[in-house]
Coordinates of C-alpha atoms in Angstrom, one line a residue:
M1359 CA -6.4 -14.1 5.0
N1360 CA -7.6 -17.6 4.4
N1361 CA -9.8 -18.4 1.5
G1362 CA -9.1 -22.2 1.6
N1363 CA -6.0 -22.1 -0.6
G1364 CA -3.6 -21.7 2.2
Y1365 CA -2.9 -19.3 5.1
H1366 CA -2.1 -16.2 3.1
A1367 CA -4.0 -17.0 -0.1
V1368 CA -5.8 -14.3 -1.9
P1369 CA -7.8 -14.7 -5.1
Q1370 CA -6.1 -14.1 -8.5
Y1371 CA -7.2 -11.0 -10.3
P1372 CA -7.6 -11.1 -14.0
T1373 CA -5.3 -8.8 -15.9
G1374 CA -6.5 -6.7 -18.8
H1375 CA -9.8 -5.6 -17.2
R1376 CA -10.7 -2.0 -16.5
I1377 CA -9.8 -1.0 -13.0
S1378 CA -12.5 1.1 -11.3
W1379 CA -13.3 2.5 -8.0
K1380 CA -16.1 1.3 -5.7
D1381 CA -17.8 3.9 -3.7
A1382 CA -17.9 1.9 -0.5
S1383 CA -16.2 -1.1 1.0
P1384 CA -17.4 -3.7 3.5
D1385 CA -17.2 -2.7 7.1
S1386 CA -15.0 -5.8 7.7
V1387 CA -12.0 -4.4 5.7
K1388 CA -8.9 -4.0 7.8
P1389 CA -5.3 -3.1 7.0
V1390 CA -3.1 -6.1 7.0
K1391 CA 0.7 -5.8 6.8
V1392 CA 2.4 -7.9 4.2
T1393 CA 4.9 -9.9 6.3
T1394 CA 6.2 -12.8 4.1
P1395 CA 7.6 -13.2 0.6
Q1396 CA 4.8 -15.6 -0.1
M1397 CA 2.2 -13.1 0.9
L1398 CA 3.9 -10.4 -1.2
T1399 CA 3.8 -12.8 -4.2
Q1400 CA 0.1 -13.5 -3.7
V1401 CA -1.0 -9.8 -3.4
W1402 CA 1.4 -8.5 -6.1
P1403 CA -0.9 -8.9 -9.2
Y1404 CA -3.5 -6.7 -7.5
V1405 CA -1.0 -4.1 -6.3
K1406 CA 1.0 -4.0 -9.6
N1407 CA -2.1 -3.4 -11.8
R1408 CA -3.1 -0.5 -9.7
L1409 CA 0.4 1.0 -9.4
E1410 CA 0.6 0.9 -13.2
S1411 CA -2.7 2.8 -13.3
I1412 CA -1.4 5.4 -10.9
K1413 CA 1.7 5.9 -13.1
R1414 CA -0.4 6.3 -16.2
K1415 CA -2.7 8.9 -14.6
D1416 CA -0.1 10.9 -12.6
K1417 CA 2.8 12.0 -14.7
S1418 CA 4.3 13.7 -11.8
A1419 CA 4.6 10.5 -9.8
G1420 CA 8.4 10.3 -10.3
H1421 CA 10.6 7.8 -12.0
W1422 CA 9.7 4.7 -10.0
L1423 CA 8.3 1.5 -11.5
P1424 CA 6.0 -1.0 -9.8
E1425 CA 9.0 -3.3 -9.6
H1426 CA 11.0 -0.7 -7.6
I1427 CA 8.2 -0.7 -5.0
R1428 CA 8.0 -4.5 -5.0
H1429 CA 11.8 -4.7 -4.4
A1430 CA 11.7 -2.1 -1.6
V1431 CA 8.8 -4.0 0.1
F1432 CA 10.7 -7.3 -0.3
E1433 CA 13.9 -5.7 1.2
G1434 CA 11.7 -4.3 4.1
L1435 CA 10.6 -7.9 5.0
Y1436 CA 14.2 -8.5 6.0
G1437 CA 15.0 -5.2 7.6
R1438 CA 17.0 -3.8 4.7
S1439 CA 14.4 -1.2 3.7
L1440 CA 11.9 1.0 5.6
V1441 CA 9.2 0.3 3.0
E1442 CA 6.1 -1.6 4.1
L1443 CA 3.0 -2.7 2.2
Y1444 CA -0.5 -2.9 3.8
V1445 CA -3.5 -4.4 2.0
G1446 CA -7.1 -3.7 3.0
L1447 CA -8.6 -7.2 3.4
D1448 CA -12.2 -8.2 4.2
D1449 CA -13.2 -11.2 6.2
A1450 CA -13.3 -13.4 3.1
G1451 CA -9.7 -12.4 2.2
M1452 CA -10.6 -10.1 -0.7
I1453 CA -8.4 -7.1 -1.3
H1454 CA -10.1 -3.7 -1.4
G1455 CA -7.0 -1.5 -1.5
F1456 CA -3.4 -1.0 -0.4
I1457 CA -1.0 1.5 1.0
V1458 CA 2.8 1.6 0.6
T1459 CA 4.5 3.4 3.4
S1460 CA 8.0 4.3 4.4
L1461 CA 9.7 6.6 6.9
R1462 CA 11.0 10.0 5.9
I1463 CA 14.4 10.9 7.4
D1464 CA 14.6 14.5 8.4
P1465 CA 17.8 15.9 6.8
F1466 CA 18.6 18.2 9.7
V1467 CA 18.3 15.8 12.6
N1468 CA 19.0 12.6 10.6
L1469 CA 16.1 10.8 12.2
P1470 CA 12.8 9.4 10.8
L1471 CA 10.2 12.0 11.7
T1472 CA 7.2 11.3 9.4
L1473 CA 5.4 8.4 7.9
W1474 CA 5.5 8.8 4.1
I1475 CA 2.8 7.3 2.0
W1476 CA 4.6 6.4 -1.2
A1477 CA 1.6 5.0 -3.1
G1478 CA -2.0 4.0 -2.3
W1479 CA -5.2 2.7 -3.8
L1480 CA -8.1 3.4 -1.5
N1481 CA -11.6 4.7 -2.2
R1482 CA -12.9 7.6 -0.1
D1483 CA -14.6 5.3 2.3
L1484 CA -11.4 3.4 3.1
M1485 CA -9.4 6.6 3.2
D1486 CA -11.7 7.9 5.9
R1487 CA -11.5 4.7 7.9
F1488 CA -7.8 4.1 7.5
T1489 CA -6.7 7.7 8.4
P1490 CA -7.1 7.2 12.1
W1491 CA -5.2 3.9 11.8
L1492 CA -2.4 5.6 9.9
E1493 CA -2.2 8.4 12.5
N1494 CA -2.0 5.8 15.3
L1495 CA 0.7 3.9 13.4
A1496 CA 2.8 7.1 13.1
R1497 CA 2.2 7.9 16.8
E1498 CA 3.2 4.4 17.9
R1499 CA 6.5 4.8 16.1
G1500 CA 7.2 8.2 17.6
L1501 CA 6.7 10.1 14.4
T1502 CA 5.5 13.6 14.1
G1503 CA 3.1 13.2 11.2
I1504 CA 2.1 11.7 7.8
E1505 CA 3.1 13.0 4.4
F1506 CA 2.1 12.1 0.8
E1507 CA 2.4 13.8 -2.6
S1508 CA 0.1 13.7 -5.5
G1509 CA 0.0 15.5 -8.8
R1510 CA -3.6 14.5 -9.2
L1511 CA -6.5 16.7 -8.1
G1512 CA -8.9 13.9 -7.4

């Protein structure tokens, strides 16, 4: 993620513009885990705008705010939370989407059994490409599957 402004630099995204889907993404887009507070600060304007859009469109999304997710990701950077943020970056360091994950603790065995996708912003192309990666991530962690919820039909 280097666009000349530093190691984890990503371009600033203007606020107030209409957020729209792109049908396809460059083949070079790969999931990159946010691993430092500086990286979180740099990607946050992109992520926050899209989380706000998700909340506006999906009234069943729960009572969370984008700031709740940011705080949980920040705590996860220090091992105090199970929440992680992955951004889809191309070779030029441009963001094409994101996924916020956590682990779901099974109430009967009191162990994490599934990878839970709390929120995400991916087009169909990236969803198709990132699904095997997510399945592998869950498998590497010894989890039994992946879960997500959505009140939206599309």
